[in-house]
mmCIF file of C-alpha atoms in Angstrom:
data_model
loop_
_atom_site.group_PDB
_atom_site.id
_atom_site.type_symbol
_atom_site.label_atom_id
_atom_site.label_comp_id
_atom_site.label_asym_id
_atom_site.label_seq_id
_atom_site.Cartn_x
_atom_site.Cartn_y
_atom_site.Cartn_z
ATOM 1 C CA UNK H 1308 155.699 102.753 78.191
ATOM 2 C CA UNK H 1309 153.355 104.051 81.070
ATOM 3 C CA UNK H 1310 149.492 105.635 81.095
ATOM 4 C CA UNK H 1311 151.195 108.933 80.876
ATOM 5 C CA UNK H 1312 152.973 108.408 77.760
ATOM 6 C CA UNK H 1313 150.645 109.461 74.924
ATOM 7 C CA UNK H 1314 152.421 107.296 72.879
ATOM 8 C CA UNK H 1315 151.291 103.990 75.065
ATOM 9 C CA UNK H 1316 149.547 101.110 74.340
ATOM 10 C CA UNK H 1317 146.121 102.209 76.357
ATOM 11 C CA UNK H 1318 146.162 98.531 78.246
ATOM 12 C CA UNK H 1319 149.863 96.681 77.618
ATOM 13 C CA UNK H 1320 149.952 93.312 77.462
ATOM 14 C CA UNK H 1321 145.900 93.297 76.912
ATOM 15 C CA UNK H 1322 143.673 93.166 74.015
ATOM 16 C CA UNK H 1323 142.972 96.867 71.991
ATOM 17 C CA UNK H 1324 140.872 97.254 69.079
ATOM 18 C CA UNK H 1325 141.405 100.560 67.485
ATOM 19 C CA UNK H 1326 139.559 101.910 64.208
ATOM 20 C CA UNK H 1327 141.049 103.965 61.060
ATOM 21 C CA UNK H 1328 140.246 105.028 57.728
ATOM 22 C CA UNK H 1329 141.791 105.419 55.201
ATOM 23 C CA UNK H 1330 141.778 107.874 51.891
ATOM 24 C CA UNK H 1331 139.098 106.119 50.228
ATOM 25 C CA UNK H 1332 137.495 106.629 53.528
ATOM 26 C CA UNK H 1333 137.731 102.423 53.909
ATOM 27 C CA UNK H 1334 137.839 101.354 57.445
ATOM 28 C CA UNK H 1335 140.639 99.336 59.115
ATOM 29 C CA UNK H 1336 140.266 97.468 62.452
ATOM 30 C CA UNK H 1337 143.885 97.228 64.227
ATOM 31 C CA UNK H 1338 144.259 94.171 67.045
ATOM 32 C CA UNK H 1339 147.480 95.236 69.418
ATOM 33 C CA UNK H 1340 148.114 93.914 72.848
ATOM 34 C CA UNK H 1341 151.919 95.382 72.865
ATOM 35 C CA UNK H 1342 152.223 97.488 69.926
ATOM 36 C CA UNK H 1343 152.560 101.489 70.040
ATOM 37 C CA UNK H 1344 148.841 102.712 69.299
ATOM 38 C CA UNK H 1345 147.794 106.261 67.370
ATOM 39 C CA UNK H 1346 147.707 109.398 70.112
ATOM 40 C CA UNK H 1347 143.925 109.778 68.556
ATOM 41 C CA UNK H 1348 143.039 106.364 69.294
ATOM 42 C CA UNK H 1349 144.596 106.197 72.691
ATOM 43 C CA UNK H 1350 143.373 109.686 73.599
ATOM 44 C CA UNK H 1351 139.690 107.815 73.563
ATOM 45 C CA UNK H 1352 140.032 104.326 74.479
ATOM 46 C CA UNK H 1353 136.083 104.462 75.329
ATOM 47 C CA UNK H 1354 135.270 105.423 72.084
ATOM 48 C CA UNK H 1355 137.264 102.914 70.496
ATOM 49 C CA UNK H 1356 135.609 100.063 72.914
ATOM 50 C CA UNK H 1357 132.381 101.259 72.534
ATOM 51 C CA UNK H 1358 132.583 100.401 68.718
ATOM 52 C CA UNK H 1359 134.718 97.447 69.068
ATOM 53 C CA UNK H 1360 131.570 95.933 71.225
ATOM 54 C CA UNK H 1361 129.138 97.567 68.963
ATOM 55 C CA UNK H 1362 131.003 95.879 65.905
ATOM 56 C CA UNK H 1363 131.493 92.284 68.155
ATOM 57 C CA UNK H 1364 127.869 92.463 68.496
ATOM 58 C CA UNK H 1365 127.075 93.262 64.814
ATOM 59 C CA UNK H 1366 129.958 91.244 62.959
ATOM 60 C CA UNK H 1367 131.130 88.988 64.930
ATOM 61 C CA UNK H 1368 133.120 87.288 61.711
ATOM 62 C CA UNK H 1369 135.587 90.760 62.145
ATOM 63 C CA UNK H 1370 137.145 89.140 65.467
ATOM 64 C CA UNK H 1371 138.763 85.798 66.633
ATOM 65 C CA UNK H 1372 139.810 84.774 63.390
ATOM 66 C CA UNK H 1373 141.790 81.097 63.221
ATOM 67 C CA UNK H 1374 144.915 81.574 62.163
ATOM 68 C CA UNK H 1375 146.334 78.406 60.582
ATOM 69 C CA UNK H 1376 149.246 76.369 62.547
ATOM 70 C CA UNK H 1377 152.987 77.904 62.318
ATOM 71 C CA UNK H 1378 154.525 75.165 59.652
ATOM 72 C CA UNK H 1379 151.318 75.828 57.512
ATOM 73 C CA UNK H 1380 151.636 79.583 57.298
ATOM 74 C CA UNK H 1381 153.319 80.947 54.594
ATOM 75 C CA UNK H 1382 153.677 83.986 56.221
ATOM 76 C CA UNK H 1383 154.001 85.816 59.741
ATOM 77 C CA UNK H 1384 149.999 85.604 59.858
ATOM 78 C CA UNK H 1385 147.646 83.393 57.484
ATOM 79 C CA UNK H 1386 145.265 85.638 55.586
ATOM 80 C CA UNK H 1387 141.330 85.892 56.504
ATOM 81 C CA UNK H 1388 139.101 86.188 54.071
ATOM 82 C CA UNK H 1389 136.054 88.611 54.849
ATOM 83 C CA UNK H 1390 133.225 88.970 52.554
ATOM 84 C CA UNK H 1391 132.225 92.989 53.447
ATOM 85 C CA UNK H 1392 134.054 94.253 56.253
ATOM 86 C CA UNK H 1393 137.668 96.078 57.126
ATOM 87 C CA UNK H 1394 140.678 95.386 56.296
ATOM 88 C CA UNK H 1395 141.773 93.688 59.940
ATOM 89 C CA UNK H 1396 145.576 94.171 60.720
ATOM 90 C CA UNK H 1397 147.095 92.607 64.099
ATOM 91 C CA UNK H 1398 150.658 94.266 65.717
ATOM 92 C CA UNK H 1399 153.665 92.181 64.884
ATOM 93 C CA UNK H 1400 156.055 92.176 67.448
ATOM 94 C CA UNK H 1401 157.534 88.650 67.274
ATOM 95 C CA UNK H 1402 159.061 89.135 63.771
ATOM 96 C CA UNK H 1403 159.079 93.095 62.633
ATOM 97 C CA UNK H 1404 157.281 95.424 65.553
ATOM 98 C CA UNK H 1405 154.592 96.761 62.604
ATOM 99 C CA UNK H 1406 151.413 96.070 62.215
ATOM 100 C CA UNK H 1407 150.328 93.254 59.752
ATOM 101 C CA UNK H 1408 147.451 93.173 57.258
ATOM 102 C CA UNK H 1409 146.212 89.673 57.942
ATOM 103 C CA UNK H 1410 142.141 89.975 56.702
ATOM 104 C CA UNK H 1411 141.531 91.610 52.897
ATOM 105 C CA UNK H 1412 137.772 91.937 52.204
ATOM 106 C CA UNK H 1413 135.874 91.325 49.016
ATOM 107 C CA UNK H 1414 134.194 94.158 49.596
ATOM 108 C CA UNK H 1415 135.232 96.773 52.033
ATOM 109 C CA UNK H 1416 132.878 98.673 54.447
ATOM 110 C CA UNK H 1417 133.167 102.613 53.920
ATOM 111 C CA UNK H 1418 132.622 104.672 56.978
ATOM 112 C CA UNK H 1419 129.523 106.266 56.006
ATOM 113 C CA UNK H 1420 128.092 102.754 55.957
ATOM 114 C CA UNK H 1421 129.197 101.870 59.556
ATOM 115 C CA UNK H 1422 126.551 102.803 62.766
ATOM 116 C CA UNK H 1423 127.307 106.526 64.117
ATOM 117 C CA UNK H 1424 129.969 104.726 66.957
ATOM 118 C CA UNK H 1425 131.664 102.613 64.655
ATOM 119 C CA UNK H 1426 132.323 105.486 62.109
ATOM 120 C CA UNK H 1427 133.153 108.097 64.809
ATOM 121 C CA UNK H 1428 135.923 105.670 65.762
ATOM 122 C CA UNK H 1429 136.913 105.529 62.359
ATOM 123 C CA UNK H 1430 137.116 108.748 62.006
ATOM 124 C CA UNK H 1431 139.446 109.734 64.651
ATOM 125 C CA UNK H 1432 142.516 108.115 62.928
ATOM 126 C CA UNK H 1433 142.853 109.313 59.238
ATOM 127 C CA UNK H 1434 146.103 107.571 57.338
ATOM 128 C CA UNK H 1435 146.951 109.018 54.561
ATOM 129 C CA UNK H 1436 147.626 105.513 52.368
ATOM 130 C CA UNK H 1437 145.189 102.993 50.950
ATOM 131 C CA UNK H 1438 144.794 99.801 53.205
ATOM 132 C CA UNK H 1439 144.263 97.695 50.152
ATOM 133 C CA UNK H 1440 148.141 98.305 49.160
ATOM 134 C CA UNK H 1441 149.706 98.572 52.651
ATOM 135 C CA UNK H 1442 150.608 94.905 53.898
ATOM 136 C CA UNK H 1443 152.392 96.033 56.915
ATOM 137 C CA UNK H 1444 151.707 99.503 58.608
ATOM 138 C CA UNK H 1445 154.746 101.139 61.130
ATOM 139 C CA UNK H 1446 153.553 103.510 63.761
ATOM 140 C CA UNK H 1447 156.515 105.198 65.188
ATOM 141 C CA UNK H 1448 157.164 108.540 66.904
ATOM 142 C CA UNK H 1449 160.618 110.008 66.102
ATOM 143 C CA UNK H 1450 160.961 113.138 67.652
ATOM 144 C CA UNK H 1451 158.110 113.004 69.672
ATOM 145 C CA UNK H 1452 156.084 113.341 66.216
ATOM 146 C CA UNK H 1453 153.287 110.564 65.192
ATOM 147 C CA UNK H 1454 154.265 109.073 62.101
ATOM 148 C CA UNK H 1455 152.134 106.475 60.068
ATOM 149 C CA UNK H 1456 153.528 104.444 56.779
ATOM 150 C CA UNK H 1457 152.382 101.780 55.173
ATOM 151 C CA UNK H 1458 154.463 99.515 53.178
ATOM 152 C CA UNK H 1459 153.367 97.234 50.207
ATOM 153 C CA UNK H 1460 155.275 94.271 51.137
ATOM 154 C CA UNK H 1461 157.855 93.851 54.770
ATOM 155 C CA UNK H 1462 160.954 95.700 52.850
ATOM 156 C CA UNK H 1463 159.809 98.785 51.496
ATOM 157 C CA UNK H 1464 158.633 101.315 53.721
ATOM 158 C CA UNK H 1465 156.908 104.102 51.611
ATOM 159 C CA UNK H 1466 154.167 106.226 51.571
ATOM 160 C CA UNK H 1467 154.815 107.966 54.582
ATOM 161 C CA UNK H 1468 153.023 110.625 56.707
ATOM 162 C CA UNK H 1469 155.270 113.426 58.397
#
């Protein structure tokens, strides 16, 4: 993939926070170093930095989660618990190239309670599923279209956005 592709990863091989909401307007936080990225998100990279510092600053708890050793996980990533926050998903290229719901909060943060940056973020990338019942997200592009799904569990892939 290269700058030019709108389809890119807006830094490969580097860390990218990018924001989303979803129907409930509930606000995910996607990690991605290699993993395809929305043409919203990636069309404003600043935007999406601005409120991944403004949200470092303000919740620190929403980044550099420990993730538990590889024989102790009972799955591709351990689960984080958050106590108010969004649901955190991280790309998972080394066993299914989706992204991976990895942090479920108690309570999730709506976008109208987020800072104006944070929720402007948010509000560039709309899915069309609920985060609480998508455990693995794909992001693909099939005939040059964006397409978003989120699955319930890594075999079904429903709910799908044309």
């Amino acid at each position: 993939m290269t700058a030019q592709n709108t389809f890119a990863h807006p830094r490969w091989g580097l860390e990218f926070h990018w924001w989303a909401v979803d129907p409930a307007r509930r606000v995910g936080l996607f990690y991605s170093a290699f993993g395809p990225v929305p043409a919203a998100a990636n069309a404003h990279v600043v935007v999406m930095d601005d409120a991944t510092a403004q949200a470092k600053a303000l919740h620190p708890e929403w980044f550099g989660t420990q993730h538990c050793s590889d024989d102790e996980c009972p799955e591709t990533h351990c689960p984080v618990e958050l106590n108010r926050g969004p649901y955190l998903f991280t790309w998972d290229e080394e066993y299914d190239d989706r992204y991976t719901r990895y942090g479920v909060p108690k309570a999730p943060v709506l976008a109208s309670e987020l800072p104006g940056r944070l929720a402007a973020a948010a509000l560039l990338v709309e899915v069309d599923f609920l985060f609480e019942q998508a455990a693995r997200i794909d992001l693909s592009y099939p005939g040059g279209r964006e397409f978003l799904s989120g699955a319930a569990t890594t075999g079904s892939r429903s709910h799908q956005r044309p």
